[in-house]
Amino acid sequence: VTILQQTLVGVLSSATARERLQLIFVNGCKSGLLCEELAERGVPSIGWDTIALDDACAVFALGVYECLLRRAADPLTAAALRESFEQGKLAVAAVQRGGKDKYAVADPKAQPRRADGSVGGWLPDGRLAAGVPVL
């Protein structure tokens, strides 16, 4: 089933949804434009501006949700949302591989490519580009 972005934005930003939703987390590749449209309609959202590595998305989500959970008794303010977003990025940056950082919060387009166009290697500093999350 294909759902048009406009339809999704309309449903998620309706008056009823805005009353109940405190945050929409679109944890998938190139969801930044959807998040931007939701934010323009007053719905806080987190997504990814670029393609994103699956494992890094999972780690990012854990960082965000752990921070939100610690504040669950408090209202979700812009500052709390920003802190949770930053904690997600820190969680990604903290993943280790062989005693060194595994990921950089960076656009995977910066990584070397194979002849078929797929990601073929590590960034010059030895890390994988995880993707760029957006709030």
XYZ file of C-alpha atoms in Angstrom:
135
model
C 0.000 0.000 0.000
C 1.379 3.385 -0.977
C 0.485 6.335 1.207
C 1.145 9.757 -0.228
C 3.264 12.010 1.960
C 0.570 14.714 1.784
C -2.027 12.267 3.113
C 0.240 11.160 5.929
C 1.064 14.754 6.882
C -2.637 15.626 6.812
C -3.597 12.770 9.117
C -0.697 13.250 11.537
C -1.120 17.012 11.757
C -4.906 17.047 12.165
C -6.247 18.885 15.204
C -7.069 15.589 16.918
C -3.601 14.170 16.275
C -1.844 17.359 17.419
C -3.785 17.175 20.687
C -2.521 13.673 21.392
C 0.850 13.376 19.680
C 3.900 14.781 21.426
C 6.442 13.449 18.937
C 6.550 11.551 15.668
C 9.719 9.520 15.120
C 10.186 8.545 11.462
C 13.264 6.364 11.874
C 14.038 5.707 8.229
C 16.061 6.922 5.276
C 15.372 10.341 3.803
C 12.431 11.102 6.087
C 13.641 14.667 6.690
C 11.177 16.306 4.291
C 8.259 14.541 5.954
C 9.522 15.740 9.348
C 9.913 19.269 7.998
C 6.298 19.309 6.782
C 5.075 17.971 10.120
C 7.091 20.594 12.014
C 5.604 23.350 9.835
C 2.186 22.157 11.042
C 3.226 22.144 14.698
C 4.007 18.449 15.110
C 7.491 17.779 16.552
C 9.259 15.052 14.612
C 12.597 13.303 14.258
C 13.832 11.614 11.097
C 16.835 11.250 8.815
C 17.868 13.803 6.205
C 19.995 11.233 4.358
C 20.060 7.521 3.839
C 20.838 5.904 7.185
C 22.439 2.650 8.241
C 19.955 0.266 9.876
C 22.158 -0.522 12.874
C 22.852 3.167 13.447
C 19.098 3.911 13.269
C 18.469 1.346 15.995
C 21.189 2.798 18.231
C 19.939 6.333 17.596
C 16.390 5.324 18.551
C 17.616 3.734 21.779
C 19.481 6.910 22.716
C 16.461 9.099 21.986
C 13.953 6.869 23.763
C 16.158 6.261 26.820
C 16.468 10.006 27.312
C 12.732 10.528 26.811
C 11.990 7.723 29.263
C 14.104 9.377 31.963
C 11.871 12.445 31.550
C 8.579 10.569 31.155
C 6.984 12.233 34.188
C 7.669 15.710 32.763
C 5.979 17.469 29.834
C 7.841 17.110 26.544
C 9.357 20.559 26.062
C 11.412 21.739 23.103
C 14.513 21.589 25.327
C 13.762 17.999 26.387
C 13.193 17.005 22.771
C 16.472 18.639 21.721
C 18.316 16.866 24.563
C 16.848 13.503 23.535
C 17.813 14.114 19.905
C 21.385 14.964 20.930
C 21.551 11.855 23.148
C 20.572 9.775 20.131
C 23.440 11.248 18.124
C 25.847 10.676 21.020
C 24.708 7.047 21.258
C 25.547 6.540 17.574
C 28.933 8.215 17.957
C 29.736 6.043 21.012
C 29.429 2.677 19.212
C 32.825 0.983 19.148
C 34.437 -1.402 16.657
C 37.788 -2.853 17.605
C 38.302 -0.227 20.303
C 37.600 2.669 17.918
C 34.499 4.661 17.010
C 32.447 2.787 14.415
C 30.132 5.565 13.179
C 30.286 9.208 12.241
C 27.059 11.198 12.159
C 27.616 12.040 8.501
C 26.070 11.564 5.069
C 26.848 8.091 3.701
C 27.385 9.713 0.292
C 30.798 10.705 1.712
C 31.889 7.045 1.811
C 33.796 5.448 -1.065
C 31.607 3.642 -3.633
C 31.945 0.386 -5.518
C 31.503 0.234 -9.292
C 27.793 -0.600 -8.814
C 27.286 2.548 -6.703
C 26.876 0.777 -3.362
C 28.750 1.909 -0.277
C 32.133 0.262 -0.471
C 34.265 1.372 2.383
C 34.984 3.440 5.419
C 35.415 7.188 5.723
C 39.038 8.391 5.649
C 39.030 8.481 9.476
C 38.045 4.784 9.639
C 34.380 5.244 10.599
C 31.180 4.467 8.702
C 28.858 7.366 7.877
C 25.691 6.549 9.842
C 23.481 9.198 8.255
C 22.306 12.634 9.358
C 19.306 12.747 11.704
C 17.052 15.816 11.798
C 14.775 17.355 14.390
